Amino acid sequence: MFPTHDDIVKLQSALESDLLLFLPELSLCAGIVALLLARLLPALDRVHLGGLAVIAVAVSLFAGGYQVYEPPVGGAYFAGMLVSDSWGVFVRLIVLAAALVTVLLTLATGIPGRDDSADFYVLLLGGTLGMSLMASAGHLLMVFIAVEMASLPGYALAGFLKGRRTGSEAALKYVVYGAAASGVMLYGLTLLAGVFGTGTLHDVAAGIAQRGPDLPVLAGLALVSVGLGFKLAAVPFQFWCPDVFEGAAAEVAGFLSVASKAAAIGLVGRVLLTLHAAQPDTVAVPAHLGAMVAVVAMLTATFGNLVAFGQTNLKRLLAYSTIAHAGYMLMALAVTSSAGAAAVLYYLCAYVAMNLGAFGVVALVRNATGSEDLSAYRGLVRRNPLLAVTLAVFLASLLGLPPLAGFAGKFQVFAAVYAAADATHASGPPGLGTLFFVLLGVGAVNTALSAYYYLKVVRAMLLDDPEPGAAPVACPPGAALLLLALVAALIAAGVVWDPLTAETARAAAAFGVK
């Protein structure tokens, strides 16, 4: 159906307000254009353009932060392609914060170099733009466009380091697997749009509530979950993650592990909670999806933690850790409750700081030693106490030890799962409450299992003797300040929960679920 003249007039009249809601993304677009133009100017030909990237992301972050404290009027904009609500605003803020920390980290570690800086930051800002759109996607077509916009720059970033065979291999694997996952997801999106005659998420959710969980609906949702599972590195779509992280630069791997995860969790949460909110009188679809997500969460956390045991390369170890943490986040979303949604947002905030901090230390040790193997970290406390202590804090937070934000995040996730299990066991579908109790037990066991490989790294840094001839590891002042700021953020958020939990609860309330 072609748009009428009245439809076009309506779109034009709403353009100004829509652009205001789109301001953070517009800032990223302006930064991309500025970076491309700056390379054409002879005066800037030999200037590192990281500062320009910092300005672009900081302006976008400021615009997004303003919307947190001055929330926009909720609802769809750009003809329903995007949704303005507190959930999307908060997830977008997490993505932008991760991008800003990544840019600052690259300036401290020296990757990329001056000649490649424009290309690198254009790709990074382009990926951030796609991830930001994922958080606010309100239409099936925008879901696909946003996922592809987030993925394509990531493929190039994974193989950005020149002359490294492992980087080229990582990029190739990422492209092949990503293309396959995108094709399957597109088929699922097309199936859902064809069944219901619309692509708007709210209309699709309402149609599912009326139609019920029949075979075409479940098939469409299952196929869509392939693409989302790939972005999350959830089992059984995790096979790309360790190889890509090992081949890519540590700075790129850190960005992909946190920003891409935040955007995917934001999109998965929007889909699940929108479906749940559309069916207050029936539990059929939430029960099916909740059970499916719970099973995937258990498999993902268990696989990630068990395979991480034998890893000696720090980037591969953190890659499997990333897979395990995707499982913890899916546990919170599986219960499709407001408490679970708020818990996963808090978890993401902590995850950005602790995982980017860990990859930052890996990058600095790589610069000094040329190695990313565990042997390079032996006796690190004697060669650079700051790096050893900060990495120990990041790993302790990933493990979930108090009083760090990682503990607060896991506590909230497990509390949400327990509350949902108790409520569902008393008055829910048969077996679902029991499944949630099993989910809680698996989460607790996996937390204990992860202690082995996290503490293995800590022991090597603090207790083992350095390798013969190991030189001191330098840490630039800018990198030291960034790492200390991340440590301070983890401690502050782990000691004082209320300010952040109040914001996450408000963001989770966007869907109106209990």
Short mmCIF file of C-alpha atoms in Angstrom, two decimals:
data_model
loop_
_atom_site.label_atom_id
_atom_site.label_comp_id
_atom_site.label_asym_id
_atom_site.label_seq_id
_atom_site.Cartn_x
_atom_site.Cartn_y
_atom_site.Cartn_z
CA MET A 1 0.00 0.00 0.00
CA PHE A 2 1.48 3.32 -1.10
CA PRO A 3 1.43 6.31 1.29
CA THR A 4 -1.21 8.94 0.66
CA HIS A 5 -0.68 12.68 0.52
CA ASP A 6 -2.02 12.97 4.07
CA ASP A 7 0.49 10.38 5.26
CA ILE A 8 3.37 12.33 3.72
CA VAL A 9 2.16 15.59 5.28
CA LYS A 10 1.89 13.87 8.66
CA LEU A 11 5.46 12.56 8.39
CA GLN A 12 6.78 16.00 7.45
CA SER A 13 5.00 17.67 10.37
CA ALA A 14 6.49 15.16 12.81
CA LEU A 15 10.00 15.41 11.38
CA GLU A 16 11.25 18.08 13.78
CA SER A 17 10.20 16.21 16.92
CA ASP A 18 11.51 12.95 15.47
CA LEU A 19 14.92 14.47 14.81
CA LEU A 20 15.12 15.68 18.41
CA LEU A 21 14.55 12.13 19.61
CA PHE A 22 17.17 10.98 17.10
CA LEU A 23 19.77 13.51 18.27
CA PRO A 24 22.25 11.02 19.80
CA GLU A 25 22.35 9.05 16.56
CA LEU A 26 22.64 12.26 14.54
CA SER A 27 25.70 13.20 16.60
CA LEU A 28 27.32 9.88 15.68
CA CYS A 29 26.48 10.46 12.01
CA ALA A 30 28.03 13.94 12.19
CA GLY A 31 31.15 12.43 13.75
CA ILE A 32 31.44 9.88 10.96
CA VAL A 33 31.15 12.58 8.29
CA ALA A 34 33.64 14.80 10.13
CA LEU A 35 36.18 11.97 10.34
CA LEU A 36 35.88 11.24 6.64
CA LEU A 37 36.22 14.91 5.69
CA ALA A 38 39.10 15.53 8.10
CA ARG A 39 41.27 12.99 6.30
CA LEU A 40 40.81 14.97 3.09
CA LEU A 41 42.27 18.16 4.58
CA PRO A 42 46.05 18.48 4.07
CA ALA A 43 46.47 20.19 7.45
CA LEU A 44 45.01 17.13 9.23
CA ASP A 45 46.68 14.50 7.09
CA ARG A 46 49.27 13.70 9.77
CA VAL A 47 47.03 14.18 12.83
CA HIS A 48 45.62 11.34 14.93
CA LEU A 49 41.84 11.71 14.81
CA GLY A 50 41.04 9.98 18.07
CA GLY A 51 40.22 13.32 19.69
CA LEU A 52 37.54 13.98 17.08
CA ALA A 53 36.02 10.56 17.78
CA VAL A 54 35.99 11.35 21.51
CA ILE A 55 34.11 14.59 20.85
CA ALA A 56 31.55 12.87 18.62
CA VAL A 57 30.80 10.10 21.13
CA ALA A 58 30.82 12.50 24.08
CA VAL A 59 28.27 14.79 22.39
CA SER A 60 26.10 11.80 21.57
CA LEU A 61 26.43 10.55 25.15
CA PHE A 62 25.44 13.97 26.49
CA ALA A 63 22.37 14.04 24.26
CA GLY A 64 21.42 10.54 25.35
CA GLY A 65 22.05 11.36 29.01
CA TYR A 66 19.82 14.41 28.78
CA GLN A 67 16.98 12.15 27.66
CA VAL A 68 17.44 10.04 30.81
CA TYR A 69 16.76 12.99 33.09
CA GLU A 70 14.32 14.70 30.71
CA PRO A 71 12.59 11.62 29.30
CA PRO A 72 10.98 12.10 25.89
CA VAL A 73 7.33 11.43 25.29
CA GLY A 74 7.04 7.69 24.80
CA GLY A 75 5.87 6.23 21.53
CA ALA A 76 6.95 5.48 18.01
CA TYR A 77 8.72 7.92 15.74
CA PHE A 78 9.94 7.91 12.15
CA ALA A 79 6.66 6.23 11.15
CA GLY A 80 6.99 3.53 13.80
CA MET A 81 10.46 2.35 12.81
CA LEU A 82 11.94 3.43 16.16
CA VAL A 83 10.48 3.61 19.66
CA SER A 84 11.15 6.31 22.24
CA ASP A 85 10.92 4.91 25.76
CA SER A 86 13.01 4.69 28.92
CA TRP A 87 14.28 1.19 28.03
CA GLY A 88 15.75 2.27 24.70
CA VAL A 89 17.20 5.46 26.17
CA PHE A 90 18.99 3.57 28.94
CA VAL A 91 20.38 0.81 26.72
CA ARG A 92 21.57 3.39 24.21
CA LEU A 93 23.36 5.20 27.03
CA ILE A 94 25.18 1.99 27.97
CA VAL A 95 26.26 1.46 24.35
CA LEU A 96 27.54 5.03 24.03
CA ALA A 97 29.40 4.81 27.35
CA ALA A 98 31.10 1.61 26.15
CA ALA A 99 32.07 3.34 22.90
CA LEU A 100 33.54 6.32 24.75
CA VAL A 101 35.62 4.14 27.07
CA THR A 102 36.82 2.13 24.06
CA VAL A 103 37.94 5.27 22.20
CA LEU A 104 39.79 6.51 25.29
CA LEU A 105 41.40 3.09 25.67
CA THR A 106 42.62 3.09 22.07
CA LEU A 107 44.21 6.51 22.59
CA ALA A 108 46.05 5.14 25.62
CA THR A 109 47.26 1.93 23.94
CA GLY A 110 48.19 3.37 20.54
CA ILE A 111 45.91 1.21 18.39
CA PRO A 112 45.02 2.42 15.80
CA GLY A 113 48.00 4.38 14.52
CA ARG A 114 47.80 7.87 13.08
CA ASP A 115 47.43 6.80 9.44
CA ASP A 116 44.60 4.37 10.17
CA SER A 117 42.79 6.40 12.81
CA ALA A 118 40.11 7.85 10.51
CA ASP A 119 39.13 4.45 9.10
CA PHE A 120 39.16 2.79 12.51
CA TYR A 121 36.98 5.37 14.26
CA VAL A 122 34.55 5.59 11.33
CA LEU A 123 34.00 1.85 11.68
CA LEU A 124 33.71 2.08 15.47
CA LEU A 125 31.20 4.94 15.33
CA GLY A 126 29.28 3.18 12.56
CA GLY A 127 28.99 0.05 14.69
CA THR A 128 27.92 2.14 17.66
CA LEU A 129 25.21 3.75 15.52
CA GLY A 130 23.82 0.35 14.57
CA MET A 131 23.89 -0.83 18.18
CA SER A 132 22.08 2.32 19.28
CA LEU A 133 19.37 1.65 16.72
CA MET A 134 19.04 -1.93 17.96
CA ALA A 135 18.08 -0.61 21.39
CA SER A 136 15.21 1.48 19.96
CA ALA A 137 14.01 -0.69 17.07
CA GLY A 138 10.22 -0.81 16.92
CA HIS A 139 9.75 -2.48 13.54
CA LEU A 140 10.91 -5.83 12.15
CA LEU A 141 12.62 -4.10 9.24
CA MET A 142 14.51 -1.79 11.59
CA VAL A 143 15.54 -4.81 13.65
CA PHE A 144 17.29 -6.29 10.63
CA ILE A 145 18.79 -2.99 9.46
CA ALA A 146 20.11 -2.19 12.93
CA VAL A 147 21.63 -5.64 13.42
CA GLU A 148 23.39 -5.41 10.06
CA MET A 149 24.59 -1.86 10.76
CA ALA A 150 26.09 -3.10 14.01
CA SER A 151 27.60 -6.23 12.46
CA LEU A 152 29.25 -5.03 9.25
CA PRO A 153 31.70 -2.58 10.91
CA GLY A 154 32.51 -5.29 13.44
CA TYR A 155 33.61 -7.63 10.65
CA ALA A 156 36.10 -5.01 9.42
CA LEU A 157 37.29 -4.12 12.92
CA ALA A 158 38.02 -7.76 13.72
CA GLY A 159 40.59 -7.89 10.90
CA PHE A 160 41.75 -4.30 11.11
CA LEU A 161 45.33 -5.03 12.20
CA LYS A 162 47.39 -5.37 9.04
CA GLY A 163 49.74 -8.26 8.44
CA ARG A 164 48.19 -10.53 11.06
CA ARG A 165 46.98 -13.85 9.69
CA THR A 166 44.93 -14.55 12.79
CA GLY A 167 43.12 -11.22 12.39
CA SER A 168 42.26 -11.92 8.76
CA GLU A 169 41.08 -15.40 9.67
CA ALA A 170 38.96 -13.98 12.50
CA ALA A 171 37.33 -11.43 10.20
CA LEU A 172 36.59 -14.09 7.57
CA LYS A 173 34.98 -16.42 10.10
CA TYR A 174 32.99 -13.55 11.55
CA VAL A 175 31.68 -12.57 8.09
CA VAL A 176 30.72 -16.11 7.07
CA TYR A 177 28.97 -17.02 10.31
CA GLY A 178 27.38 -13.58 10.58
CA ALA A 179 26.00 -13.76 7.04
CA ALA A 180 24.47 -17.15 7.72
CA ALA A 181 22.87 -15.97 10.96
CA SER A 182 21.54 -12.82 9.27
CA GLY A 183 19.98 -14.85 6.47
CA VAL A 184 18.19 -17.14 8.90
CA MET A 185 16.99 -14.19 10.99
CA LEU A 186 15.72 -12.38 7.89
CA TYR A 187 13.68 -15.43 6.94
CA GLY A 188 12.14 -15.45 10.42
CA LEU A 189 11.33 -11.74 10.27
CA THR A 190 9.74 -12.21 6.85
CA LEU A 191 7.68 -15.11 8.15
CA LEU A 192 6.34 -13.08 11.07
CA ALA A 193 5.58 -10.08 8.86
CA GLY A 194 3.82 -12.32 6.35
CA VAL A 195 1.71 -14.07 8.98
CA PHE A 196 0.48 -10.86 10.62
CA GLY A 197 0.61 -8.44 7.70
CA THR A 198 2.62 -5.88 9.67
CA GLY A 199 6.16 -5.32 10.86
CA THR A 200 5.51 -3.20 13.94
CA LEU A 201 6.60 -5.05 17.08
CA HIS A 202 3.52 -4.03 19.08
CA ASP A 203 1.18 -5.16 16.29
CA VAL A 204 3.03 -8.45 15.91
CA ALA A 205 2.82 -9.00 19.68
CA ALA A 206 -0.92 -8.25 19.63
CA GLY A 207 -1.36 -10.64 16.71
CA ILE A 208 0.48 -13.40 18.58
CA ALA A 209 -1.78 -12.81 21.59
CA GLN A 210 -4.86 -13.37 19.41
CA ARG A 211 -3.48 -16.17 17.21
CA GLY A 212 -1.64 -18.11 19.90
CA PRO A 213 1.68 -19.98 19.75
CA ASP A 214 1.05 -22.04 16.62
CA LEU A 215 3.74 -23.48 14.36
CA PRO A 216 4.32 -20.48 12.01
CA VAL A 217 4.62 -18.12 14.99
CA LEU A 218 7.03 -20.34 16.91
CA ALA A 219 9.04 -21.01 13.76
CA GLY A 220 9.35 -17.29 13.04
CA LEU A 221 10.41 -16.53 16.60
CA ALA A 222 12.90 -19.42 16.58
CA LEU A 223 14.51 -18.21 13.33
CA VAL A 224 14.74 -14.64 14.63
CA SER A 225 16.38 -15.97 17.79
CA VAL A 226 19.21 -17.37 15.64
CA GLY A 227 20.34 -13.90 14.65
CA LEU A 228 19.95 -12.54 18.16
CA GLY A 229 21.71 -15.56 19.63
CA PHE A 230 24.63 -14.96 17.27
CA LYS A 231 24.98 -11.37 18.48
CA LEU A 232 24.90 -12.57 22.08
CA ALA A 233 27.31 -15.47 21.42
CA ALA A 234 24.76 -17.73 23.10
CA VAL A 235 24.92 -21.53 22.73
CA PRO A 236 24.74 -22.99 20.08
CA PHE A 237 25.79 -19.86 18.16
CA GLN A 238 28.92 -19.09 20.19
CA PHE A 239 31.49 -20.80 17.95
CA TRP A 240 32.69 -17.55 16.33
CA CYS A 241 33.44 -15.70 19.55
CA PRO A 242 36.75 -17.22 20.80
CA ASP A 243 38.44 -17.20 17.38
CA VAL A 244 37.33 -13.64 16.59
CA PHE A 245 38.40 -12.33 19.99
CA GLU A 246 41.80 -14.02 19.72
CA GLY A 247 42.45 -12.70 16.22
CA ALA A 248 41.18 -9.15 16.79
CA ALA A 249 43.00 -6.48 18.75
CA ALA A 250 42.19 -6.52 22.46
CA GLU A 251 40.61 -3.07 22.17
CA VAL A 252 38.25 -4.30 19.43
CA ALA A 253 37.46 -7.51 21.29
CA GLY A 254 36.57 -5.48 24.38
CA PHE A 255 34.25 -3.24 22.38
CA LEU A 256 32.52 -6.18 20.72
CA SER A 257 32.15 -7.98 24.03
CA VAL A 258 30.34 -5.15 25.83
CA ALA A 259 28.68 -2.79 23.33
CA SER A 260 27.42 -5.55 21.05
CA LYS A 261 26.22 -7.48 24.09
CA ALA A 262 24.36 -4.48 25.48
CA ALA A 263 22.63 -3.80 22.16
CA ALA A 264 21.64 -7.45 21.71
CA ILE A 265 20.32 -7.71 25.27
CA GLY A 266 18.37 -4.49 24.71
CA LEU A 267 16.78 -5.91 21.57
CA VAL A 268 16.07 -9.34 23.07
CA GLY A 269 14.56 -7.69 26.14
CA ARG A 270 12.36 -5.45 23.98
CA VAL A 271 11.05 -8.42 21.99
CA LEU A 272 10.38 -10.63 25.03
CA LEU A 273 8.83 -7.94 27.21
CA THR A 274 6.70 -6.54 24.37
CA LEU A 275 5.31 -10.02 23.73
CA HIS A 276 4.68 -10.52 27.43
CA ALA A 277 2.99 -7.14 27.89
CA ALA A 278 0.64 -7.80 24.96
CA GLN A 279 -0.85 -10.88 26.64
CA PRO A 280 -1.81 -10.07 30.22
CA ASP A 281 -4.57 -12.71 30.29
CA THR A 282 -2.64 -15.63 28.88
CA VAL A 283 0.71 -17.19 29.71
CA ALA A 284 1.09 -19.42 26.66
CA VAL A 285 3.68 -17.48 24.67
CA PRO A 286 5.65 -16.13 27.66
CA ALA A 287 5.81 -19.67 29.02
CA HIS A 288 7.14 -21.09 25.76
CA LEU A 289 9.68 -18.30 25.26
CA GLY A 290 10.68 -18.12 28.91
CA ALA A 291 11.36 -21.85 29.01
CA MET A 292 13.36 -21.68 25.76
CA VAL A 293 15.45 -18.73 26.94
CA ALA A 294 16.02 -20.38 30.34
CA VAL A 295 17.38 -23.54 28.71
CA VAL A 296 19.65 -21.53 26.40
CA ALA A 297 20.84 -19.47 29.38
CA MET A 298 21.82 -22.58 31.35
CA LEU A 299 23.65 -24.13 28.40
CA THR A 300 25.43 -20.88 27.57
CA ALA A 301 26.67 -20.18 31.10
CA THR A 302 27.78 -23.78 31.64
CA PHE A 303 29.55 -24.09 28.29
CA GLY A 304 31.37 -20.78 28.66
CA ASN A 305 32.64 -21.53 32.15
CA LEU A 306 33.70 -25.13 31.51
CA VAL A 307 35.60 -24.44 28.29
CA ALA A 308 37.36 -21.44 29.87
CA PHE A 309 39.11 -23.82 32.29
CA GLY A 310 41.76 -24.91 29.82
CA GLN A 311 42.49 -21.54 28.19
CA THR A 312 45.93 -19.97 28.49
CA ASN A 313 45.43 -17.09 26.03
CA LEU A 314 43.84 -14.23 27.97
CA LYS A 315 41.67 -13.07 25.08
CA ARG A 316 40.27 -16.56 24.53
CA LEU A 317 39.70 -16.90 28.27
CA LEU A 318 37.79 -13.61 28.33
CA ALA A 319 35.89 -14.69 25.21
CA TYR A 320 34.54 -17.77 26.98
CA SER A 321 33.88 -15.58 30.01
CA THR A 322 31.82 -13.34 27.71
CA ILE A 323 29.80 -16.37 26.62
CA ALA A 324 29.17 -17.31 30.25
CA HIS A 325 28.03 -13.79 31.13
CA ALA A 326 25.61 -13.85 28.21
CA GLY A 327 24.06 -16.82 29.97
CA TYR A 328 23.68 -14.88 33.23
CA MET A 329 22.00 -12.00 31.38
CA LEU A 330 19.60 -14.36 29.62
CA MET A 331 18.65 -15.80 33.00
CA ALA A 332 17.25 -12.41 34.00
CA LEU A 333 15.35 -12.03 30.72
CA ALA A 334 13.95 -15.57 30.82
CA VAL A 335 11.57 -14.68 33.67
CA THR A 336 10.06 -11.78 31.62
CA SER A 337 9.50 -9.66 34.71
CA SER A 338 10.19 -6.04 35.54
CA ALA A 339 12.66 -7.11 38.23
CA GLY A 340 14.53 -9.28 35.75
CA ALA A 341 14.65 -6.48 33.18
CA ALA A 342 15.97 -4.01 35.75
CA ALA A 343 18.55 -6.54 36.95
CA VAL A 344 19.94 -7.14 33.47
CA LEU A 345 20.36 -3.38 32.92
CA TYR A 346 22.30 -3.06 36.17
CA TYR A 347 24.38 -6.09 35.16
CA LEU A 348 25.18 -4.48 31.81
CA CYS A 349 26.40 -1.29 33.51
CA ALA A 350 28.79 -3.30 35.65
CA TYR A 351 29.82 -5.50 32.74
CA VAL A 352 30.90 -2.53 30.62
CA ALA A 353 33.33 -1.34 33.29
CA MET A 354 34.78 -4.69 34.38
CA ASN A 355 35.14 -6.31 30.95
CA LEU A 356 36.53 -3.26 29.15
CA GLY A 357 38.92 -2.78 32.05
CA ALA A 358 40.13 -6.38 31.75
CA PHE A 359 40.68 -6.07 28.00
CA GLY A 360 42.44 -2.75 28.59
CA VAL A 361 45.01 -4.42 30.83
CA VAL A 362 45.45 -7.19 28.26
CA ALA A 363 46.19 -4.53 25.61
CA LEU A 364 48.77 -2.79 27.82
CA VAL A 365 50.55 -6.03 28.67
CA ARG A 366 50.53 -6.94 24.98
CA ASN A 367 52.20 -3.63 24.12
CA ALA A 368 54.96 -4.28 26.65
CA THR A 369 55.56 -8.00 26.16
CA GLY A 370 54.16 -8.81 22.72
CA SER A 371 52.28 -11.71 24.28
CA GLU A 372 48.69 -12.35 25.38
CA ASP A 373 49.46 -15.69 26.97
CA LEU A 374 49.09 -16.38 30.69
CA SER A 375 52.87 -16.71 31.04
CA ALA A 376 53.23 -12.97 30.32
CA TYR A 377 51.24 -12.22 33.50
CA ARG A 378 53.40 -14.20 35.90
CA GLY A 379 54.75 -11.92 38.59
CA LEU A 380 53.00 -8.91 37.07
CA VAL A 381 52.58 -7.39 40.51
CA ARG A 382 56.35 -6.94 40.70
CA ARG A 383 56.62 -5.45 37.19
CA ASN A 384 53.61 -3.13 37.40
CA PRO A 385 51.57 -3.28 40.62
CA LEU A 386 48.86 -0.99 39.23
CA LEU A 387 48.03 -3.26 36.30
CA ALA A 388 48.10 -6.37 38.49
CA VAL A 389 45.79 -4.91 41.14
CA THR A 390 43.33 -3.38 38.68
CA LEU A 391 43.10 -6.60 36.65
CA ALA A 392 42.53 -8.53 39.88
CA VAL A 393 39.66 -6.17 40.73
CA PHE A 394 38.12 -6.57 37.27
CA LEU A 395 38.33 -10.35 37.46
CA ALA A 396 36.91 -10.36 40.99
CA SER A 397 33.97 -8.31 39.74
CA LEU A 398 33.46 -10.69 36.81
CA LEU A 399 33.44 -13.53 39.33
CA GLY A 400 30.90 -11.69 41.46
CA LEU A 401 32.75 -10.95 44.69
CA PRO A 402 31.50 -8.19 47.04
CA PRO A 403 31.71 -5.25 47.40
CA LEU A 404 32.03 -4.84 43.63
CA ALA A 405 29.33 -4.06 41.08
CA GLY A 406 29.64 -7.55 39.58
CA PHE A 407 28.34 -9.00 42.86
CA ALA A 408 25.48 -6.52 42.96
CA GLY A 409 24.53 -7.38 39.39
CA LYS A 410 24.54 -11.14 39.93
CA PHE A 411 22.65 -10.75 43.21
CA GLN A 412 19.90 -8.82 41.47
CA VAL A 413 19.72 -11.34 38.62
CA PHE A 414 19.46 -14.30 40.99
CA ALA A 415 16.94 -12.45 43.19
CA ALA A 416 14.74 -11.79 40.15
CA VAL A 417 14.93 -15.44 39.08
CA TYR A 418 14.09 -16.62 42.61
CA ALA A 419 11.11 -14.27 42.86
CA ALA A 420 9.79 -15.41 39.48
CA ALA A 421 10.35 -19.08 40.33
CA ASP A 422 8.49 -18.71 43.62
CA ALA A 423 5.56 -16.87 42.01
CA THR A 424 5.36 -19.16 38.97
CA HIS A 425 5.61 -22.32 41.06
CA ALA A 426 2.60 -21.21 43.10
CA SER A 427 0.33 -20.04 40.27
CA GLY A 428 1.90 -20.57 36.87
CA PRO A 429 2.20 -23.13 34.10
CA PRO A 430 3.11 -26.61 35.37
CA GLY A 431 6.82 -27.16 35.44
CA LEU A 432 7.86 -23.59 34.65
CA GLY A 433 8.45 -22.69 38.30
CA THR A 434 10.58 -25.81 38.73
CA LEU A 435 12.56 -24.86 35.64
CA PHE A 436 13.25 -21.42 37.10
CA PHE A 437 14.47 -23.00 40.36
CA VAL A 438 16.80 -25.22 38.32
CA LEU A 439 17.93 -22.10 36.45
CA LEU A 440 18.78 -20.44 39.76
CA GLY A 441 20.78 -23.47 40.89
CA VAL A 442 22.69 -23.64 37.61
CA GLY A 443 23.54 -19.95 37.90
CA ALA A 444 24.91 -20.40 41.42
CA VAL A 445 26.96 -23.47 40.46
CA ASN A 446 28.39 -21.71 37.42
CA THR A 447 29.45 -18.75 39.55
CA ALA A 448 31.41 -21.13 41.74
CA LEU A 449 32.93 -22.87 38.70
CA SER A 450 34.11 -19.60 37.20
CA ALA A 451 36.26 -18.94 40.26
CA TYR A 452 38.82 -21.44 38.97
CA TYR A 453 39.89 -19.66 35.81
CA TYR A 454 39.55 -16.12 37.17
CA LEU A 455 41.65 -16.91 40.23
CA LYS A 456 44.13 -18.77 38.05
CA VAL A 457 45.04 -15.46 36.43
CA VAL A 458 45.14 -13.67 39.79
CA ARG A 459 47.45 -16.32 41.21
CA ALA A 460 49.82 -16.00 38.25
CA MET A 461 50.00 -12.22 38.70
CA LEU A 462 50.35 -12.12 42.47
CA LEU A 463 52.04 -15.37 43.54
CA ASP A 464 54.08 -16.72 40.62
CA ASP A 465 57.60 -15.58 39.82
CA PRO A 466 58.15 -13.60 36.61
CA GLU A 467 59.51 -15.34 33.54
CA PRO A 468 63.33 -15.15 33.28
CA GLY A 469 64.31 -11.85 31.72
CA ALA A 470 60.81 -10.39 32.00
CA ALA A 471 60.97 -6.61 31.77
CA PRO A 472 58.82 -4.10 33.67
CA VAL A 473 55.46 -3.34 32.05
CA ALA A 474 54.87 0.33 31.34
CA CYS A 475 51.49 1.97 31.82
CA PRO A 476 50.88 5.45 30.33
CA PRO A 477 49.36 7.99 32.74
CA GLY A 478 46.19 8.26 30.66
CA ALA A 479 45.67 4.50 30.75
CA ALA A 480 46.31 4.43 34.50
CA LEU A 481 43.68 7.12 35.10
CA LEU A 482 41.16 5.27 32.93
CA LEU A 483 41.71 1.96 34.73
CA LEU A 484 41.47 3.61 38.15
CA ALA A 485 38.25 5.36 37.11
CA LEU A 486 36.74 2.01 36.06
CA VAL A 487 37.79 0.44 39.37
CA ALA A 488 36.28 3.34 41.29
CA ALA A 489 33.03 2.98 39.34
CA LEU A 490 32.83 -0.74 40.15
CA ILE A 491 33.42 -0.13 43.85
CA ALA A 492 30.97 2.79 44.02
CA ALA A 493 28.20 0.90 42.20
CA GLY A 494 28.85 -2.18 44.33
CA VAL A 495 28.65 -0.32 47.63
CA VAL A 496 25.82 2.11 46.86
CA TRP A 497 23.19 0.38 44.74
CA ASP A 498 20.19 2.68 45.10
CA PRO A 499 20.90 5.45 42.55
CA LEU A 500 21.58 3.04 39.71
CA THR A 501 18.85 0.54 40.66
CA ALA A 502 16.31 3.38 40.71
CA GLU A 503 17.25 4.27 37.12
CA THR A 504 17.21 0.65 35.94
CA ALA A 505 13.80 0.09 37.55
CA ARG A 506 12.43 3.15 35.79
CA ALA A 507 13.82 1.94 32.46
CA ALA A 508 12.35 -1.54 32.96
CA ALA A 509 8.93 -0.05 33.67
CA ALA A 510 8.63 1.03 30.01
CA PHE A 511 6.79 -2.18 29.10
CA GLY A 512 4.31 -2.20 31.97
CA VAL A 513 5.06 -5.79 33.04
CA LYS A 514 5.09 -6.82 36.69
#
